[in-house]
Amino acid sequence: MAADFDEPVFDEQFVKSAVFTEPSAQERARPPGRRERRRSRRAARGAARGTGGGRPRFGRRRGEPSHRMAVFQVVGGVLVLFAISFALWWWNSAPRDAEPARPVGPTITH
């Protein structure tokens, strides 16, 4: 249902609830609390690093992880995959008896 041209698009209740209030001069003069300081520092670090914030998961604390660490991680992953594949091959391989067991037949007693 389309609104008539003489009706306001937003009613007064909507406008009153959407009003943005500025902080008072006393609130602006107060130093920021611990949460606000931490939030602003985290946002500044994230903006400087180009990520969403927080500390990096791997590598050094600042900057990118080192090339050597990345190489060690790749080599370690390859070794783990090789160990798993070797263990599965060993588990599924046939038994390695030197000579097959002799069949057991019926025994004759006198």
Tab-separated table of C-alpha atoms in Angstrom:
chain	number	residue	atom	x	y	z
A	1	MET	CA	0.000	0.000	0.000
A	2	ALA	CA	1.624	3.216	-1.113
A	3	ALA	CA	1.718	6.225	1.202
A	4	ASP	CA	-0.100	9.391	0.191
A	5	PHE	CA	2.035	12.377	-0.652
A	6	ASP	CA	0.612	14.496	2.162
A	7	GLU	CA	1.459	11.879	4.844
A	8	PRO	CA	4.905	11.982	6.479
A	9	VAL	CA	7.136	9.043	5.614
A	10	PHE	CA	8.243	8.531	9.229
A	11	ASP	CA	5.946	9.051	12.192
A	12	GLU	CA	6.982	10.980	15.303
A	13	GLN	CA	7.582	7.882	17.397
A	14	PHE	CA	10.115	6.582	14.862
A	15	VAL	CA	11.933	9.918	14.766
A	16	LYS	CA	12.094	10.140	18.573
A	17	SER	CA	13.517	6.645	18.884
A	18	ALA	CA	16.107	7.287	16.164
A	19	VAL	CA	17.570	10.434	17.729
A	20	PHE	CA	21.322	10.320	18.344
A	21	THR	CA	22.436	12.081	21.516
A	22	GLU	CA	25.900	13.555	21.900
A	23	PRO	CA	27.819	12.856	25.119
A	24	SER	CA	27.829	15.692	27.587
A	25	ALA	CA	30.903	17.850	28.200
A	26	GLN	CA	31.428	16.116	31.528
A	27	GLU	CA	31.378	12.674	29.859
A	28	ARG	CA	33.830	13.847	27.188
A	29	ALA	CA	36.223	15.300	29.812
A	30	ARG	CA	36.336	12.002	31.723
A	31	PRO	CA	39.273	9.735	30.707
A	32	PRO	CA	38.214	6.545	28.919
A	33	GLY	CA	37.759	3.428	30.970
A	34	ARG	CA	39.849	0.280	30.752
A	35	ARG	CA	37.552	-1.360	28.190
A	36	GLU	CA	37.528	1.629	25.879
A	37	ARG	CA	41.318	1.974	26.015
A	38	ARG	CA	41.823	-1.724	25.262
A	39	ARG	CA	39.290	-1.614	22.435
A	40	SER	CA	40.938	1.429	20.841
A	41	ARG	CA	44.449	-0.068	21.137
A	42	ARG	CA	43.281	-3.335	19.589
A	43	ALA	CA	41.568	-1.485	16.735
A	44	ALA	CA	44.698	0.610	16.137
A	45	ARG	CA	46.936	-2.482	16.059
A	46	GLY	CA	44.540	-4.256	13.700
A	47	ALA	CA	44.433	-1.250	11.391
A	48	ALA	CA	48.231	-0.987	11.388
A	49	ARG	CA	48.635	-4.697	10.689
A	50	GLY	CA	45.816	-4.852	8.174
A	51	THR	CA	43.933	-7.624	9.936
A	52	GLY	CA	40.956	-7.817	12.216
A	53	GLY	CA	43.062	-7.525	15.377
A	54	GLY	CA	44.229	-9.960	17.997
A	55	ARG	CA	47.604	-11.586	18.190
A	56	PRO	CA	48.994	-13.783	15.411
A	57	ARG	CA	48.636	-17.533	15.861
A	58	PHE	CA	51.999	-18.620	14.488
A	59	GLY	CA	55.465	-17.159	14.239
A	60	ARG	CA	56.807	-14.029	15.755
A	61	ARG	CA	54.714	-11.591	17.716
A	62	ARG	CA	55.139	-8.747	15.226
A	63	GLY	CA	55.012	-9.082	11.463
A	64	GLU	CA	54.775	-12.178	9.360
A	65	PRO	CA	55.935	-15.657	10.440
A	66	SER	CA	59.462	-16.445	9.367
A	67	HIS	CA	60.198	-18.361	6.184
A	68	ARG	CA	62.165	-20.978	8.116
A	69	MET	CA	59.201	-21.698	10.392
A	70	ALA	CA	56.920	-22.167	7.388
A	71	VAL	CA	59.393	-24.611	5.810
A	72	PHE	CA	59.605	-26.606	9.067
A	73	GLN	CA	55.825	-26.798	9.247
A	74	VAL	CA	55.560	-28.094	5.680
A	75	VAL	CA	58.328	-30.674	6.214
A	76	GLY	CA	56.714	-31.792	9.481
A	77	GLY	CA	53.349	-32.196	7.768
A	78	VAL	CA	54.882	-34.292	4.994
A	79	LEU	CA	56.652	-36.516	7.557
A	80	VAL	CA	53.432	-37.057	9.508
A	81	LEU	CA	51.558	-38.018	6.339
A	82	PHE	CA	54.364	-40.392	5.355
A	83	ALA	CA	54.323	-42.024	8.806
A	84	ILE	CA	50.551	-42.514	8.638
A	85	SER	CA	50.684	-44.023	5.152
A	86	PHE	CA	53.574	-46.345	6.131
A	87	ALA	CA	51.675	-47.507	9.240
A	88	LEU	CA	48.558	-48.239	7.184
A	89	TRP	CA	50.608	-50.132	4.594
A	90	TRP	CA	52.294	-52.193	7.336
A	91	TRP	CA	48.956	-52.942	9.018
A	92	ASN	CA	47.318	-54.132	5.778
A	93	SER	CA	50.232	-56.169	4.408
A	94	ALA	CA	50.270	-59.971	4.469
A	95	PRO	CA	52.046	-61.824	7.323
A	96	ARG	CA	55.750	-62.328	6.776
A	97	ASP	CA	56.281	-65.989	7.846
A	98	ALA	CA	59.525	-67.534	6.587
A	99	GLU	CA	57.906	-70.927	5.924
A	100	PRO	CA	54.218	-71.650	5.855
A	101	ALA	CA	52.788	-73.688	8.702
A	102	ARG	CA	52.263	-77.382	7.991
A	103	PRO	CA	48.639	-78.384	7.777
A	104	VAL	CA	47.348	-80.344	10.756
A	105	GLY	CA	45.731	-83.622	9.831
A	106	PRO	CA	43.920	-86.241	11.829
A	107	THR	CA	46.166	-88.115	14.225
A	108	ILE	CA	46.048	-91.891	14.354
A	109	THR	CA	46.566	-93.535	17.701
A	110	HIS	CA	47.078	-97.317	18.177
